[in-house]
Every structure is written in C-alpha cells, then in structure tokens.
Amino acid sequence: DADVTQTPRNRITKTGKRIMLECSQTKGHDRMYWYRQDPGLGLRLIYYSFDVKDINKGEISDGYSVSRQAQAKFSLSLESAIPNQTALYFCATSDLRGGGPLFFGEGSRLTVL
Amino acid sequence: GIQVEQSPPDLILQEGANSTLRCNFSDSVNNLQWFHQNPWGQLINLFYIPSGTKQNGRLSATTVATERYSLLYISSSQTTDSGVYFCAVIWGGSQGNLIFGKGTKLSVKP
C-alpha cells in the first residue's frame, strides 16, 4: 500500500459543483501539503499544514479550502468548481517542518466541464 | 521571490547515453530536492541534497550552494528514465515550503 494515498484518482465534474479530494498518510509526518500541477507550470502550492491546528495558505489558495481532520488526513475542497481548476492535484507530506524530503501521493486528476 | 530555472527544458537521448540536467536558483537556499515524474504522473523523490554530492545507482546529484546551482547526472540512460525531472528549493522567503522549477522533460529512445 502507498504511504500517501489520494482519493479519488480521477474525477470529472461540472461547473459549480462542490468537490472534495482526500489524502491520508501512514508515514507519521506532521506536515502535509496540497499542490496543483498544470502543463508547463510545474507544481504550485495551494495549502499546507504543520499540524491539525495549523493551516496556511500557499501561492494559489483562492477558490480552495482545506481541512486537517487528523495528523494523517488532509482534504482539499473546491466549493464551486470552475473549468480553470482542471488540473492534476498532489498531496504530499514531509517531516521536520519541510526540512526533509517530500513524499507525494499518486495524484488526483480533476476535470471541470 | 526566488527564481528556479531548469535547463534544458526538453532533452531527447538514445538509450545508453549520459546526460546532465541543471537547476539554477536566484537566492540562497536551505534545501534542494530532485524529483522524477514518470509518464504515468507519479512523483518520486530522487535526492534530498542541500549541498555536496550524492549517488544512487546510475543517478547522482551535486549542489554547489555558494554558486546557486545543482546538477543531476544520469548515466547509461534507460527508457524507464523518461519523464520530467523537477528541481525544488526551500529559501528564507518560502516559509519552509518547496518552490519548484518548471522541469526538464527527458525522452529516452530505445
């Protein structure tokens, strides 16, 4: 089983729908992240969390919200999806407040029609 | 903010060839990592290398932090090396978060 698991792996939805992407990890890391990947733009940080009580906005947080339900779980929500949120989304974890290696989930491909 | 530039953007190799990928960054960094994204989209951490040289099989990496660059060497390339290679850094202004370059797309032909 993967150390960092994302669900769903693929999702097609319509404009205006609410979508939740979930992430769970078994690595015991405190820090969790959500990134978005668009062709030619690399990965951009949406939100990150040091622990269940500490959530921070990243570079591109507008239109997104997150919830850290437990140390091992970090979910990303799109309250009202729009087509330019079509992208590949990655959850990641790290130890030592980002000072150690980053480990990624397998990605969630979201298409908004 | 910091600029992370990777070169070349695209690279095509014949199987068995060697290659060097470069990552330049515009400010001092505390952390540098190399990742490989395979054609199926999976991102794998290759090296955590804020300074110095590390080797893992046919891959090695060197970071010269004082000169603000890192190099990833791939020797005797294989078709399974194909994909996109990303460099990512942590600097003082990123609050401990990794800032990614746009990647080098590598295609290894049989």
Tab-separated table of N, CA, C and O in Angstrom, chain A residues 14-102:
chain	number	residue	atom	x	y	z
A	14	LYS	N	-18.915	18.980	-13.083
A	14	LYS	CA	-19.444	20.127	-13.829
A	14	LYS	C	-19.203	21.421	-13.068
A	14	LYS	O	-19.088	21.432	-11.838
A	15	THR	N	-19.186	22.499	-13.800
A	15	THR	CA	-19.012	23.819	-13.196
A	15	THR	C	-20.065	24.051	-12.119
A	15	THR	O	-21.246	23.741	-12.309
A	16	GLY	N	-19.574	24.571	-10.969
A	16	GLY	CA	-20.472	24.888	-9.873
A	16	GLY	C	-20.615	23.797	-8.834
A	16	GLY	O	-21.147	24.045	-7.743
A	17	LYS	N	-20.168	22.598	-9.133
A	17	LYS	CA	-20.274	21.502	-8.174
A	17	LYS	C	-19.207	21.616	-7.089
A	17	LYS	O	-18.141	22.177	-7.298
A	18	ARG	N	-19.523	21.076	-5.915
A	18	ARG	CA	-18.550	21.002	-4.822
A	18	ARG	C	-17.792	19.684	-4.928
A	18	ARG	O	-18.394	18.629	-5.102
A	19	ILE	N	-16.481	19.782	-4.822
A	19	ILE	CA	-15.620	18.618	-4.940
A	19	ILE	C	-14.691	18.530	-3.744
A	19	ILE	O	-14.178	19.561	-3.279
A	20	MET	N	-14.476	17.319	-3.232
A	20	MET	CA	-13.502	17.121	-2.162
A	20	MET	C	-12.491	16.072	-2.607
A	20	MET	O	-12.860	14.991	-3.073
A	21	LEU	N	-11.235	16.404	-2.451
A	21	LEU	CA	-10.143	15.455	-2.680
A	21	LEU	C	-9.563	15.102	-1.317
A	21	LEU	O	-9.280	15.989	-0.512
A	22	GLU	N	-9.362	13.810	-1.096
A	22	GLU	CA	-8.903	13.385	0.226
A	22	GLU	C	-7.501	12.801	0.160
A	22	GLU	O	-7.102	12.217	-0.851
A	23	CYS	N	-6.794	12.968	1.248
A	23	CYS	CA	-5.428	12.480	1.337
A	23	CYS	C	-5.217	11.876	2.712
A	23	CYS	O	-5.559	12.495	3.725
A	24	SER	N	-4.620	10.705	2.750
A	24	SER	CA	-4.249	10.098	4.028
A	24	SER	C	-2.838	9.551	3.916
A	24	SER	O	-2.397	9.141	2.834
A	25	GLN	N	-2.118	9.552	5.045
A	25	GLN	CA	-0.722	9.121	5.019
A	25	GLN	C	-0.410	8.233	6.220
A	25	GLN	O	-0.987	8.383	7.292
A	26	THR	N	0.484	7.298	5.991
A	26	THR	CA	0.913	6.384	7.047
A	26	THR	C	2.372	6.609	7.432
A	26	THR	O	2.975	5.775	8.104
A	27	LYS	N	2.944	7.739	6.983
A	27	LYS	CA	4.361	8.000	7.257
A	27	LYS	C	4.585	8.639	8.627
A	27	LYS	O	5.723	8.773	9.048
A	28	GLY	N	3.513	9.056	9.269
A	28	GLY	CA	3.677	9.682	10.578
A	28	GLY	C	4.226	11.093	10.517
A	28	GLY	O	4.688	11.633	11.527
A	29	HIS	N	4.173	11.714	9.352
A	29	HIS	CA	4.686	13.074	9.193
A	29	HIS	C	3.689	14.097	9.736
A	29	HIS	O	2.479	13.927	9.638
A	30	ASP	N	4.248	15.186	10.251
A	30	ASP	CA	3.391	16.257	10.753
A	30	ASP	C	2.901	17.170	9.645
A	30	ASP	O	1.809	17.707	9.692
A	31	ARG	N	3.748	17.376	8.643
A	31	ARG	CA	3.445	18.398	7.652
A	31	ARG	C	2.808	17.777	6.414
A	31	ARG	O	3.309	16.788	5.870
A	32	MET	N	1.707	18.390	5.969
A	32	MET	CA	1.028	17.930	4.763
A	32	MET	C	0.747	19.104	3.850
A	32	MET	O	0.588	20.244	4.308
A	33	TYR	N	0.672	18.824	2.547
A	33	TYR	CA	0.566	19.859	1.518
A	33	TYR	C	-0.432	19.449	0.436
A	33	TYR	O	-0.612	18.258	0.191
A	34	TRP	N	-0.988	20.428	-0.216
A	34	TRP	CA	-1.690	20.212	-1.472
A	34	TRP	C	-1.039	21.083	-2.541
A	34	TRP	O	-0.880	22.294	-2.367
A	35	TYR	N	-0.683	20.417	-3.667
A	35	TYR	CA	-0.109	21.099	-4.822
A	35	TYR	C	-1.017	20.898	-6.024
A	35	TYR	O	-1.736	19.902	-6.134
A	36	ARG	N	-0.891	21.819	-6.939
A	36	ARG	CA	-1.591	21.723	-8.212
A	36	ARG	C	-0.550	21.733	-9.323
A	36	ARG	O	0.417	22.511	-9.269
A	37	GLN	N	-0.751	20.879	-10.335
A	37	GLN	CA	0.165	20.839	-11.463
A	37	GLN	C	-0.599	21.111	-12.749
A	37	GLN	O	-1.595	20.444	-13.044
A	38	ASP	N	-0.120	22.089	-13.486
A	38	ASP	CA	-0.653	22.416	-14.802
A	38	ASP	C	0.466	22.264	-15.828
A	38	ASP	O	1.632	22.532	-15.506
A	39	PRO	N	0.143	21.866	-17.031
A	39	PRO	CA	1.184	21.668	-18.057
A	39	PRO	C	2.057	22.906	-18.212
A	39	PRO	O	1.557	24.019	-18.382
A	40	GLY	N	3.380	22.715	-18.165
A	40	GLY	CA	4.322	23.806	-18.382
A	40	GLY	C	4.517	24.742	-17.206
A	40	GLY	O	5.335	25.667	-17.278
A	41	LEU	N	3.790	24.521	-16.100
A	41	LEU	CA	3.893	25.440	-14.957
A	41	LEU	C	4.492	24.794	-13.722
A	41	LEU	O	4.571	25.425	-12.674
A	42	GLY	N	4.893	23.569	-13.791
A	42	GLY	CA	5.441	22.915	-12.611
A	42	GLY	C	4.362	22.707	-11.561
A	42	GLY	O	3.173	22.641	-11.858
A	43	LEU	N	4.776	22.639	-10.309
A	43	LEU	CA	3.844	22.436	-9.202
A	43	LEU	C	3.730	23.720	-8.402
A	43	LEU	O	4.736	24.351	-8.078
A	44	ARG	N	2.508	24.068	-8.054
A	44	ARG	CA	2.273	25.263	-7.251
A	44	ARG	C	1.523	24.885	-5.982
A	44	ARG	O	0.588	24.086	-6.020
A	45	LEU	N	1.917	25.511	-4.884
A	45	LEU	CA	1.386	25.164	-3.575
A	45	LEU	C	0.033	25.837	-3.344
A	45	LEU	O	-0.101	27.054	-3.492
A	46	ILE	N	-0.955	25.049	-2.912
A	46	ILE	CA	-2.290	25.571	-2.647
A	46	ILE	C	-2.449	25.866	-1.152
A	46	ILE	O	-2.777	26.991	-0.758
A	47	TYR	N	-2.252	24.863	-0.307
A	47	TYR	CA	-2.327	24.988	1.142
A	47	TYR	C	-1.314	24.044	1.771
A	47	TYR	O	-0.924	23.044	1.172
A	48	TYR	N	-0.916	24.388	2.997
A	48	TYR	CA	-0.080	23.468	3.749
A	48	TYR	C	-0.453	23.532	5.227
A	48	TYR	O	-1.037	24.519	5.692
A	49	SER	N	-0.072	22.477	5.944
A	49	SER	CA	-0.478	22.356	7.346
A	49	SER	C	0.665	21.774	8.153
A	49	SER	O	1.203	20.720	7.823
A	50	PHE	N	1.040	22.463	9.243
A	50	PHE	CA	2.072	21.948	10.144
A	50	PHE	C	1.522	20.839	11.026
A	50	PHE	O	2.212	19.890	11.342
A	51	ASP	N	0.276	21.029	11.507
A	51	ASP	CA	-0.392	20.015	12.308
A	51	ASP	C	-1.885	20.320	12.259
A	51	ASP	O	-2.319	21.221	11.543
A	52	VAL	N	-2.681	19.604	13.033
A	52	VAL	CA	-4.141	19.711	12.906
A	52	VAL	C	-4.654	21.107	13.234
A	52	VAL	O	-5.748	21.493	12.820
A	53	LYS	N	-3.887	21.892	13.960
A	53	LYS	CA	-4.357	23.226	14.343
A	53	LYS	C	-3.680	24.336	13.541
A	53	LYS	O	-3.887	25.523	13.820
A	54	ASP	N	-2.881	23.973	12.591
A	54	ASP	CA	-2.087	24.961	11.868
A	54	ASP	C	-2.238	24.758	10.366
A	54	ASP	O	-1.691	23.806	9.807
A	55	ILE	N	-2.996	25.652	9.742
A	55	ILE	CA	-3.243	25.585	8.307
A	55	ILE	C	-2.884	26.924	7.691
A	55	ILE	O	-3.231	27.981	8.238
A	56	ASN	N	-2.184	26.855	6.557
A	56	ASN	CA	-1.679	28.074	5.944
A	56	ASN	C	-1.955	28.096	4.449
A	56	ASN	O	-1.922	27.049	3.786
A	57	LYS	N	-2.194	29.292	3.935
A	57	LYS	CA	-2.390	29.448	2.501
A	57	LYS	C	-1.062	29.389	1.777
A	57	LYS	O	-0.050	29.884	2.251
A	58	GLY	N	-1.108	28.806	0.590
A	58	GLY	CA	0.049	28.786	-0.271
A	58	GLY	C	-0.060	29.828	-1.350
A	58	GLY	O	-0.767	30.831	-1.217
A	59	GLU	N	0.618	29.579	-2.450
A	59	GLU	CA	0.705	30.539	-3.551
A	59	GLU	C	-0.629	30.781	-4.237
A	59	GLU	O	-0.924	31.896	-4.674
A	60	ILE	N	-1.481	29.741	-4.342
A	60	ILE	CA	-2.693	29.848	-5.161
A	60	ILE	C	-3.912	29.307	-4.409
A	60	ILE	O	-4.586	28.414	-4.874
A	61	SER	N	-4.239	29.861	-3.245
A	61	SER	CA	-5.308	29.318	-2.406
A	61	SER	C	-6.718	29.776	-2.800
A	61	SER	O	-7.700	29.163	-2.367
A	62	ASP	N	-6.844	30.806	-3.582
A	62	ASP	CA	-8.181	31.317	-3.930
A	62	ASP	C	-8.999	30.242	-4.641
A	62	ASP	O	-8.543	29.611	-5.587
A	63	GLY	N	-10.244	30.049	-4.162
A	63	GLY	CA	-11.133	29.056	-4.755
A	63	GLY	C	-11.026	27.680	-4.128
A	63	GLY	O	-11.761	26.770	-4.516
A	64	TYR	N	-10.131	27.556	-3.142
A	64	TYR	CA	-9.909	26.277	-2.466
A	64	TYR	C	-10.053	26.445	-0.954
A	64	TYR	O	-9.835	27.534	-0.426
A	65	SER	N	-10.379	25.360	-0.270
A	65	SER	CA	-10.330	25.316	1.193
A	65	SER	C	-9.821	23.939	1.587
A	65	SER	O	-9.830	23.004	0.778
A	66	VAL	N	-9.334	23.844	2.827
A	66	VAL	CA	-8.792	22.571	3.290
A	66	VAL	C	-9.283	22.280	4.693
A	66	VAL	O	-9.749	23.161	5.418
A	67	SER	N	-9.133	21.013	5.074
A	67	SER	CA	-9.454	20.578	6.423
A	67	SER	C	-8.430	19.534	6.840
A	67	SER	O	-8.165	18.590	6.093
A	68	ARG	N	-7.847	19.725	8.039
A	68	ARG	CA	-6.903	18.729	8.571
A	68	ARG	C	-7.648	17.993	9.681
A	68	ARG	O	-7.676	18.404	10.839
A	69	GLN	N	-8.225	16.861	9.330
A	69	GLN	CA	-9.117	16.148	10.247
A	69	GLN	C	-8.340	15.399	11.339
A	69	GLN	O	-8.860	15.122	12.417
A	70	ALA	N	-7.127	15.046	11.017
A	70	ALA	CA	-6.258	14.301	11.939
A	70	ALA	C	-4.844	14.455	11.414
A	70	ALA	O	-4.625	14.989	10.324
A	71	GLN	N	-3.867	14.003	12.190
A	71	GLN	CA	-2.485	14.115	11.723
A	71	GLN	C	-2.322	13.443	10.370
A	71	GLN	O	-1.573	13.905	9.516
A	72	ALA	N	-3.059	12.354	10.149
A	72	ALA	CA	-2.862	11.556	8.945
A	72	ALA	C	-3.778	11.956	7.794
A	72	ALA	O	-3.660	11.383	6.713
A	73	LYS	N	-4.680	12.893	7.985
A	73	LYS	CA	-5.677	13.189	6.952
A	73	LYS	C	-5.761	14.679	6.653
A	73	LYS	O	-5.897	15.497	7.561
A	74	PHE	N	-5.759	14.987	5.345
A	74	PHE	CA	-5.766	16.379	4.896
A	74	PHE	C	-6.583	16.420	3.611
A	74	PHE	O	-6.190	15.805	2.631
A	75	SER	N	-7.714	17.122	3.635
A	75	SER	CA	-8.586	17.127	2.469
A	75	SER	C	-8.627	18.509	1.832
A	75	SER	O	-8.488	19.531	2.511
A	76	LEU	N	-8.822	18.522	0.533
A	76	LEU	CA	-8.896	19.752	-0.251
A	76	LEU	C	-10.286	19.848	-0.857
A	76	LEU	O	-10.769	18.878	-1.453
A	77	SER	N	-10.925	21.013	-0.719
A	77	SER	CA	-12.266	21.203	-1.264
A	77	SER	C	-12.297	22.339	-2.269
A	77	SER	O	-11.631	23.361	-2.081
A	78	LEU	N	-13.064	22.114	-3.317
A	78	LEU	CA	-13.404	23.169	-4.262
A	78	LEU	C	-14.892	23.431	-4.051
A	78	LEU	O	-15.723	22.573	-4.367
A	79	GLU	N	-15.227	24.569	-3.462
A	79	GLU	CA	-16.613	24.824	-3.077
A	79	GLU	C	-17.540	24.954	-4.282
A	79	GLU	O	-18.676	24.512	-4.256
A	80	SER	N	-17.027	25.563	-5.350
A	80	SER	CA	-17.812	25.738	-6.566
A	80	SER	C	-16.829	25.649	-7.741
A	80	SER	O	-16.216	26.640	-8.123
A	81	ALA	N	-16.661	24.444	-8.255
A	81	ALA	CA	-15.607	24.198	-9.239
A	81	ALA	C	-15.828	25.007	-10.522
A	81	ALA	O	-16.965	25.228	-10.965
A	82	ILE	N	-14.714	25.435	-11.103
A	82	ILE	CA	-14.733	26.148	-12.377
A	82	ILE	C	-13.740	25.480	-13.326
A	82	ILE	O	-12.806	24.800	-12.870
A	83	PRO	N	-13.928	25.651	-14.642
A	83	PRO	CA	-13.080	24.930	-15.606
A	83	PRO	C	-11.579	25.172	-15.446
A	83	PRO	O	-10.789	24.254	-15.685
A	84	ASN	N	-11.161	26.380	-15.016
A	84	ASN	CA	-9.708	26.585	-14.902
A	84	ASN	C	-9.111	25.935	-13.666
A	84	ASN	O	-7.917	26.075	-13.403
A	85	GLN	N	-9.924	25.190	-12.919
A	85	GLN	CA	-9.405	24.356	-11.844
A	85	GLN	C	-9.144	22.927	-12.323
A	85	GLN	O	-8.767	22.060	-11.534
A	86	THR	N	-9.340	22.695	-13.601
A	86	THR	CA	-8.955	21.420	-14.196
A	86	THR	C	-7.440	21.294	-14.118
A	86	THR	O	-6.701	22.143	-14.612
A	87	ALA	N	-6.973	20.240	-13.448
A	87	ALA	CA	-5.539	20.089	-13.213
A	87	ALA	C	-5.285	18.734	-12.561
A	87	ALA	O	-6.206	17.987	-12.242
A	88	LEU	N	-4.010	18.470	-12.349
A	88	LEU	CA	-3.573	17.302	-11.580
A	88	LEU	C	-3.209	17.792	-10.187
A	88	LEU	O	-2.396	18.712	-10.041
A	89	TYR	N	-3.815	17.207	-9.165
A	89	TYR	CA	-3.608	17.646	-7.790
A	89	TYR	C	-2.810	16.590	-7.022
A	89	TYR	O	-3.099	15.397	-7.107
A	90	PHE	N	-1.832	17.070	-6.291
A	90	PHE	CA	-0.992	16.180	-5.496
A	90	PHE	C	-1.047	16.554	-4.024
A	90	PHE	O	-0.947	17.726	-3.657
A	91	CYS	N	-1.144	15.541	-3.202
A	91	CYS	CA	-0.934	15.677	-1.776
A	91	CYS	C	0.505	15.241	-1.490
A	91	CYS	O	1.044	14.364	-2.181
A	92	ALA	N	1.119	15.846	-0.494
A	92	ALA	CA	2.486	15.479	-0.132
A	92	ALA	C	2.670	15.605	1.370
A	92	ALA	O	1.911	16.310	2.040
A	93	THR	N	3.679	14.921	1.883
A	93	THR	CA	3.994	15.006	3.302
A	93	THR	C	5.492	15.190	3.487
A	93	THR	O	6.292	14.831	2.622
A	94	SER	N	5.851	15.770	4.615
A	94	SER	CA	7.261	15.848	4.976
A	94	SER	C	7.393	15.898	6.492
A	94	SER	O	6.437	16.205	7.207
A	95	ASP	N	8.581	15.634	6.930
A	95	ASP	CA	8.897	15.682	8.353
A	95	ASP	C	9.700	16.950	8.621
A	95	ASP	O	10.114	17.636	7.704
A	96	LEU	N	9.934	17.283	9.823
A	96	LEU	CA	10.850	18.350	10.235
A	96	LEU	C	10.506	19.696	9.601
A	96	LEU	O	11.371	20.413	9.125
A	97	ARG	N	9.248	20.035	9.567
A	97	ARG	CA	8.818	21.357	9.104
A	97	ARG	C	9.367	21.684	7.714
A	97	ARG	O	9.823	22.791	7.460
A	98	GLY	N	9.320	20.724	6.821
A	98	GLY	CA	9.727	20.956	5.446
A	98	GLY	C	11.213	20.832	5.219
A	98	GLY	O	11.687	20.978	4.120
A	99	GLY	N	11.961	20.569	6.236
A	99	GLY	CA	13.402	20.474	6.064
A	99	GLY	C	13.869	19.130	5.578
A	99	GLY	O	15.040	18.951	5.281
A	100	GLY	N	12.990	18.182	5.470
A	100	GLY	CA	13.348	16.858	4.992
A	100	GLY	C	12.751	16.576	3.646
A	100	GLY	O	12.083	17.427	3.057
A	101	PRO	N	12.958	15.374	3.134
A	101	PRO	CA	12.423	15.023	1.808
A	101	PRO	C	10.905	15.100	1.790
A	101	PRO	O	10.226	14.874	2.796
A	102	LEU	N	10.375	15.409	0.602
A	102	LEU	CA	8.943	15.496	0.377
A	102	LEU	C	8.486	14.214	-0.299
A	102	LEU	O	9.133	13.737	-1.235
